[in-house]
PDB file of C-alpha atoms and ligand atoms in Angstrom:
ATOM      1  CA  MET A   1     101.966  82.088 126.551  1.00 61.00           C
ATOM      2  CA  HIS A   2      98.864  83.962 127.648  1.00 71.00           C
ATOM      3  CA  HIS A   3      97.752  87.435 126.675  1.00 80.00           C
ATOM      4  CA  ASN A   4      94.851  89.508 127.886  1.00 86.00           C
ATOM      5  CA  LEU A   5      92.568  89.939 124.910  1.00 91.00           C
ATOM      6  CA  ILE A   6      90.016  92.733 124.665  1.00 92.00           C
ATOM      7  CA  PRO A   7      87.033  92.114 122.352  1.00 93.00           C
ATOM      8  CA  LEU A   8      86.943  94.683 119.552  1.00 94.00           C
ATOM      9  CA  PHE A   9      83.887  93.690 117.510  1.00 95.00           C
ATOM     10  CA  SER A  10      81.056  91.260 118.237  1.00 96.00           C
ATOM     11  CA  ALA A  11      80.410  88.345 115.885  1.00 96.00           C
ATOM     12  CA  ASP A  12      77.132  90.081 114.940  1.00 97.00           C
ATOM     13  CA  THR A  13      78.874  93.308 114.009  1.00 97.00           C
ATOM     14  CA  ILE A  14      81.383  91.464 111.836  1.00 97.00           C
ATOM     15  CA  ALA A  15      78.655  89.417 110.150  1.00 98.00           C
ATOM     16  CA  THR A  16      76.640  92.565 109.396  1.00 98.00           C
ATOM     17  CA  ARG A  17      79.667  94.313 107.886  1.00 98.00           C
ATOM     18  CA  VAL A  18      80.597  91.253 105.790  1.00 98.00           C
ATOM     19  CA  LYS A  19      77.034  91.042 104.465  1.00 98.00           C
ATOM     20  CA  ALA A  20      77.098  94.714 103.493  1.00 98.00           C
ATOM     21  CA  LEU A  21      80.390  94.251 101.626  1.00 98.00           C
ATOM     22  CA  ALA A  22      78.988  91.233  99.788  1.00 98.00           C
ATOM     23  CA  GLN A  23      75.920  93.236  98.731  1.00 98.00           C
ATOM     24  CA  ARG A  24      78.113  95.957  97.252  1.00 98.00           C
ATOM     25  CA  ILE A  25      80.219  93.374  95.404  1.00 98.00           C
ATOM     26  CA  ASP A  26      77.001  91.710  94.166  1.00 98.00           C
ATOM     27  CA  ARG A  27      75.892  95.032  92.696  1.00 98.00           C
ATOM     28  CA  ASP A  28      79.235  95.993  91.165  1.00 98.00           C
ATOM     29  CA  TYR A  29      80.049  92.598  89.617  1.00 98.00           C
ATOM     30  CA  ALA A  30      76.596  91.365  88.599  1.00 97.00           C
ATOM     31  CA  GLN A  31      77.599  91.457  84.913  1.00 96.00           C
ATOM     32  CA  ASP A  32      81.217  90.437  85.277  1.00 97.00           C
ATOM     33  CA  PRO A  33      82.013  87.471  87.556  1.00 98.00           C
ATOM     34  CA  PRO A  34      85.173  88.231  89.563  1.00 98.00           C
ATOM     35  CA  VAL A  35      88.041  86.028  90.673  1.00 98.00           C
ATOM     36  CA  LEU A  36      88.491  86.393  94.419  1.00 98.00           C
ATOM     37  CA  VAL A  37      92.121  86.245  95.494  1.00 98.00           C
ATOM     38  CA  GLY A  38      92.470  85.667  99.221  1.00 98.00           C
ATOM     39  CA  ILE A  39      95.737  86.645 100.861  1.00 96.00           C
ATOM     40  CA  LEU A  40      96.821  83.772 103.069  1.00 94.00           C
ATOM     41  CA  LYS A  41      96.770  83.070 105.748  1.00 92.00           C
ATOM     42  CA  GLY A  42      94.907  85.786 107.629  1.00 93.00           C
ATOM     43  CA  ALA A  43      92.062  86.313 105.145  1.00 96.00           C
ATOM     44  CA  PHE A  44      90.786  82.727 105.064  1.00 97.00           C
ATOM     45  CA  VAL A  45      87.933  83.142 107.569  1.00 98.00           C
ATOM     46  CA  PHE A  46      86.832  86.486 106.142  1.00 98.00           C
ATOM     47  CA  LEU A  47      86.955  85.120 102.587  1.00 98.00           C
ATOM     48  CA  ALA A  48      84.917  82.058 103.565  1.00 98.00           C
ATOM     49  CA  ASP A  49      82.207  84.214 105.153  1.00 98.00           C
ATOM     50  CA  LEU A  50      82.269  86.707 102.289  1.00 98.00           C
ATOM     51  CA  VAL A  51      81.722  84.101  99.549  1.00 98.00           C
ATOM     52  CA  ARG A  52      78.847  82.573 101.484  1.00 98.00           C
ATOM     53  CA  CYS A  53      77.142  85.981 101.445  1.00 98.00           C
ATOM     54  CA  LEU A  54      77.632  86.572  97.705  1.00 98.00           C
ATOM     55  CA  ASP A  55      74.687  85.927  95.394  1.00 98.00           C
ATOM     56  CA  ILE A  56      76.466  86.491  92.076  1.00 98.00           C
ATOM     57  CA  PRO A  57      78.439  83.786  90.297  1.00 97.00           C
ATOM     58  CA  ILE A  58      82.189  84.135  90.705  1.00 97.00           C
ATOM     59  CA  ALA A  59      84.827  83.182  88.145  1.00 97.00           C
ATOM     60  CA  GLY A  60      87.153  81.560  90.656  1.00 97.00           C
ATOM     61  CA  ILE A  61      88.828  81.517  94.043  1.00 97.00           C
ATOM     62  CA  GLU A  62      92.586  81.792  94.265  1.00 97.00           C
ATOM     63  CA  PHE A  63      94.988  82.151  97.136  1.00 97.00           C
ATOM     64  CA  LEU A  64      98.151  84.153  97.331  1.00 96.00           C
ATOM     65  CA  SER A  65     100.428  83.530 100.281  1.00 94.00           C
ATOM     66  CA  LEU A  66     102.389  86.583 101.364  1.00 88.00           C
ATOM     67  CA  SER A  67     103.921  87.444 104.697  1.00 81.00           C
ATOM     68  CA  SER A  68     105.383  90.652 105.990  1.00 78.00           C
ATOM     69  CA  TYR A  69     105.430  89.908 109.678  1.00 64.00           C
ATOM     70  CA  GLY A  70     108.256  88.011 111.302  1.00 60.00           C
ATOM     71  CA  SER A  71     107.374  86.709 114.710  1.00 61.00           C
ATOM     72  CA  GLY A  72     106.562  90.055 116.297  1.00 68.00           C
ATOM     73  CA  THR A  73     103.791  92.596 116.078  1.00 73.00           C
ATOM     74  CA  GLU A  74     105.602  94.985 113.746  1.00 71.00           C
ATOM     75  CA  SER A  75     105.721  94.620 109.991  1.00 72.00           C
ATOM     76  CA  SER A  76     109.226  93.646 108.931  1.00 73.00           C
ATOM     77  CA  GLY A  77     108.902  95.749 105.790  1.00 74.00           C
ATOM     78  CA  GLN A  78     110.023  92.728 103.773  1.00 83.00           C
ATOM     79  CA  VAL A  79     107.219  90.951 101.933  1.00 86.00           C
ATOM     80  CA  THR A  80     107.817  87.317 100.975  1.00 88.00           C
ATOM     81  CA  MET A  81     105.691  85.332  98.521  1.00 87.00           C
ATOM     82  CA  HIS A  82     105.169  81.680  99.480  1.00 88.00           C
ATOM     83  CA  LEU A  83     102.459  80.746  96.975  1.00 88.00           C
ATOM     84  CA  GLY A  84     101.390  82.408  93.743  1.00 88.00           C
ATOM     85  CA  VAL A  85      98.292  81.973  91.573  1.00 94.00           C
ATOM     86  CA  SER A  86      98.100  80.483  88.095  1.00 92.00           C
ATOM     87  CA  ALA A  87      98.037  83.093  85.326  1.00 94.00           C
ATOM     88  CA  ALA A  88      95.214  81.256  83.541  1.00 96.00           C
ATOM     89  CA  ALA A  89      92.970  81.704  86.561  1.00 96.00           C
ATOM     90  CA  VAL A  90      93.278  85.488  86.477  1.00 97.00           C
ATOM     91  CA  GLN A  91      94.045  86.583  82.919  1.00 98.00           C
ATOM     92  CA  GLY A  92      91.202  88.510  81.268  1.00 98.00           C
ATOM     93  CA  LYS A  93      89.038  88.512  84.397  1.00 98.00           C
ATOM     94  CA  PRO A  94      88.296  91.085  87.084  1.00 98.00           C
ATOM     95  CA  VAL A  95      90.111  90.352  90.331  1.00 98.00           C
ATOM     96  CA  ILE A  96      89.097  91.236  93.860  1.00 98.00           C
ATOM     97  CA  ILE A  97      91.909  90.914  96.392  1.00 98.00           C
ATOM     98  CA  VAL A  98      90.569  89.849  99.786  1.00 98.00           C
ATOM     99  CA  GLU A  99      92.767  90.916 102.702  1.00 98.00           C
ATOM    100  CA  ASP A 100      92.355  90.707 106.455  1.00 97.00           C
ATOM    101  CA  ILE A 101      94.106  93.955 107.450  1.00 97.00           C
ATOM    102  CA  ILE A 102      95.821  96.760 105.599  1.00 97.00           C
ATOM    103  CA  ASP A 103      98.571  98.131 107.817  1.00 95.00           C
ATOM    104  CA  THR A 104     101.693  99.603 106.170  1.00 94.00           C
ATOM    105  CA  GLY A 105     100.216  98.756 102.767  1.00 95.00           C
ATOM    106  CA  LEU A 106     103.377  96.939 101.649  1.00 94.00           C
ATOM    107  CA  THR A 107     101.715  93.511 101.382  1.00 94.00           C
ATOM    108  CA  THR A 108      98.890  94.941  99.289  1.00 96.00           C
ATOM    109  CA  GLN A 109     101.320  96.822  97.085  1.00 95.00           C
ATOM    110  CA  MET A 110     103.160  93.589  96.364  1.00 94.00           C
ATOM    111  CA  ALA A 111      99.921  91.651  95.771  1.00 96.00           C
ATOM    112  CA  ILE A 112      98.717  94.280  93.280  1.00 97.00           C
ATOM    113  CA  ALA A 113     102.049  94.406  91.422  1.00 95.00           C
ATOM    114  CA  TYR A 114     102.177  90.624  91.205  1.00 95.00           C
ATOM    115  CA  LEU A 115      98.564  90.254  90.035  1.00 97.00           C
ATOM    116  CA  GLN A 116      98.983  93.030  87.463  1.00 97.00           C
ATOM    117  CA  SER A 117     101.696  90.918  85.842  1.00 97.00           C
ATOM    118  CA  LEU A 118      99.020  88.242  85.206  1.00 97.00           C
ATOM    119  CA  TYR A 119      96.810  90.589  83.102  1.00 98.00           C
ATOM    120  CA  PRO A 120      93.451  90.685  84.875  1.00 98.00           C
ATOM    121  CA  THR A 121      90.950  93.200  83.416  1.00 98.00           C
ATOM    122  CA  SER A 122      90.804  95.046  86.754  1.00 98.00           C
ATOM    123  CA  ILE A 123      91.958  94.744  90.345  1.00 98.00           C
ATOM    124  CA  ALA A 124      89.854  95.849  93.315  1.00 98.00           C
ATOM    125  CA  LEU A 125      90.717  95.549  96.989  1.00 98.00           C
ATOM    126  CA  CYS A 126      88.422  94.271  99.719  1.00 98.00           C
ATOM    127  CA  ALA A 127      89.718  94.388 103.292  1.00 98.00           C
ATOM    128  CA  LEU A 128      88.031  93.575 106.563  1.00 98.00           C
ATOM    129  CA  LEU A 129      90.137  96.021 108.583  1.00 98.00           C
ATOM    130  CA  ASP A 130      92.146  99.140 107.870  1.00 98.00           C
ATOM    131  CA  LYS A 131      94.851 100.474 110.203  1.00 97.00           C
ATOM    132  CA  PRO A 132      95.676 103.737 108.379  1.00 97.00           C
ATOM    133  CA  ASP A 133      98.030 105.118 111.080  1.00 96.00           C
ATOM    134  CA  ARG A 134     101.109 103.242 109.912  1.00 93.00           C
ATOM    135  CA  ARG A 135     100.629 103.404 106.160  1.00 96.00           C
ATOM    136  CA  GLN A 136     103.908 103.585 104.222  1.00 95.00           C
ATOM    137  CA  VAL A 137     102.471 103.432 100.703  1.00 96.00           C
ATOM    138  CA  PRO A 138      99.092 104.759  99.545  1.00 96.00           C
ATOM    139  CA  VAL A 139      96.408 102.092  99.152  1.00 97.00           C
ATOM    140  CA  THR A 140      92.853 102.500  97.862  1.00 98.00           C
ATOM    141  CA  ILE A 141      90.466 100.111  99.612  1.00 98.00           C
ATOM    142  CA  ASP A 142      87.389  99.649  97.426  1.00 98.00           C
ATOM    143  CA  TYR A 143      85.459  97.516  99.916  1.00 98.00           C
ATOM    144  CA  LEU A 144      86.291  98.113 103.575  1.00 98.00           C
ATOM    145  CA  GLY A 145      84.776  96.500 106.664  1.00 98.00           C
ATOM    146  CA  MET A 146      86.011  98.874 109.372  1.00 97.00           C
ATOM    147  CA  THR A 147      88.810 101.249 110.264  1.00 98.00           C
ATOM    148  CA  ILE A 148      90.627 100.561 113.539  1.00 97.00           C
ATOM    149  CA  PRO A 149      93.312 102.356 115.548  1.00 95.00           C
ATOM    150  CA  ASP A 150      96.932 101.185 115.524  1.00 94.00           C
ATOM    151  CA  ARG A 151      96.487  98.234 117.873  1.00 93.00           C
ATOM    152  CA  PHE A 152      97.536  94.656 117.266  1.00 94.00           C
ATOM    153  CA  VAL A 153      94.440  92.540 116.686  1.00 95.00           C
ATOM    154  CA  VAL A 154      93.832  88.768 116.548  1.00 96.00           C
ATOM    155  CA  GLY A 155      90.949  86.416 115.825  1.00 95.00           C
ATOM    156  CA  TYR A 156      88.595  85.838 112.879  1.00 97.00           C
ATOM    157  CA  GLY A 157      91.556  84.251 111.055  1.00 95.00           C
ATOM    158  CA  ILE A 158      94.106  86.827 112.181  1.00 95.00           C
ATOM    159  CA  ASP A 159      97.023  85.549 114.239  1.00 92.00           C
ATOM    160  CA  PHE A 160      99.883  86.443 116.523  1.00 90.00           C
ATOM    161  CA  ASN A 161     102.707  83.969 115.834  1.00 87.00           C
ATOM    162  CA  GLN A 162     100.100  81.547 114.425  1.00 88.00           C
ATOM    163  CA  GLN A 163      98.098  81.731 117.662  1.00 89.00           C
ATOM    164  CA  TYR A 164      94.648  83.142 118.415  1.00 89.00           C
ATOM    165  CA  ARG A 165      93.222  82.739 114.903  1.00 92.00           C
TER     166      ARG A 165
HETATM  167  P1  IMP B 201     101.084  95.436 105.786  1.00 71.31           P
HETATM  168  O1  IMP B 201     101.942  94.842 104.725  1.00 71.31           O
HETATM  169  O2  IMP B 201     101.886  96.166 106.827  1.00 71.31           O
HETATM  170  O3  IMP B 201      99.930  96.256 105.269  1.00 71.31           O
HETATM  171  O4  IMP B 201     100.509  94.251 106.618  1.00 71.31           O
HETATM  172  C1  IMP B 201      99.472  93.523 106.183  1.00 71.31           C
HETATM  173  C2  IMP B 201      99.472  92.171 106.855  1.00 71.31           C
HETATM  174  O5  IMP B 201     100.093  92.174 108.138  1.00 71.31           O
HETATM  175  C3  IMP B 201      98.053  91.752 107.091  1.00 71.31           C
HETATM  176  O6  IMP B 201      97.564  91.023 105.996  1.00 71.31           O
HETATM  177  C4  IMP B 201      98.179  90.884 108.306  1.00 71.31           C
HETATM  178  O7  IMP B 201      98.469  89.559 107.912  1.00 71.31           O
HETATM  179  C5  IMP B 201      99.340  91.439 109.053  1.00 71.31           C
HETATM  180  N1  IMP B 201      98.880  92.330 110.139  1.00 71.31           N
HETATM  181  C6  IMP B 201      98.775  93.668 110.124  1.00 71.31           C
HETATM  182  N2  IMP B 201      98.275  94.135 111.260  1.00 71.31           N
HETATM  183  C7  IMP B 201      98.045  93.044 112.029  1.00 71.31           C
HETATM  184  C8  IMP B 201      97.479  92.860 113.341  1.00 71.31           C
HETATM  185  O8  IMP B 201      97.078  93.809 114.058  1.00 71.31           O
HETATM  186  N3  IMP B 201      97.398  91.574 113.783  1.00 71.31           N
HETATM  187  C9  IMP B 201      97.804  90.508 113.040  1.00 71.31           C
HETATM  188  N4  IMP B 201      98.306  90.636 111.804  1.00 71.31           N
HETATM  189  C10 IMP B 201      98.423  91.897 111.316  1.00 71.31           C
HETATM  190 MG1   MG B 202      97.800  88.964 105.793  1.00 71.31          MG
END
C-alpha cells in the first residue's frame, strides 16, 4: 500500500530539538542518575538519539511495551501491556519515561500508574511530539520536543501498521 507522505520536520530540526532536551535532562539529573524507560515500539529511535546526546551517567535503560492503537489511525482507547520492566531496575531511582507521541494520554496514564507501582523516587515524562487536540486525560510533559496538530504522523520510529518507521 502506498500513501502520500508530507515531510513535517527536517532531520536537522529533530536533531536540534533532541539535543536541547538532552541538555535540559543533563542539568536536571546531574546529581541523580535517572532510569530511562522507553515506550516500545515507537520511541526506540528517539530514545537512541536522546541517550547519545546525554552527558550525565544514567542508572539504566528499560523498555515498556504498550499499545493503544489497533490497525488504524485512531486510538482504540484500550491500552495493552506486552512487556513490563523489572522492579529492581526502577525502585528507589528517578525515572524518565520516553515516549514518541502523546495523543489521548491514555498510554502515558497507564505507563505512569504501572511505574508508580514499582516505587521509583520520581517519574518525569519526555516526549518527542505532543498532539494535544485529542487529549482524554490530563498529562504533564516535562520535556517536550514539539507540539503538532491532530494529524497522523510516521517516521523516526513511528509507524502506521508497522510500516514507515
Ligand atoms: P495515546 O495513548 O492516545 O496518547 O497514544 C499514544 C501512542 O499512540 C503513541 O505512543 C504512539 O505509539 C501512538 N500514536 C499516537 N499518535 C500517532 C500518530 O500520529 N502516528 C503513529 N502513532 C501514533
Ligand atoms: Mg507509542
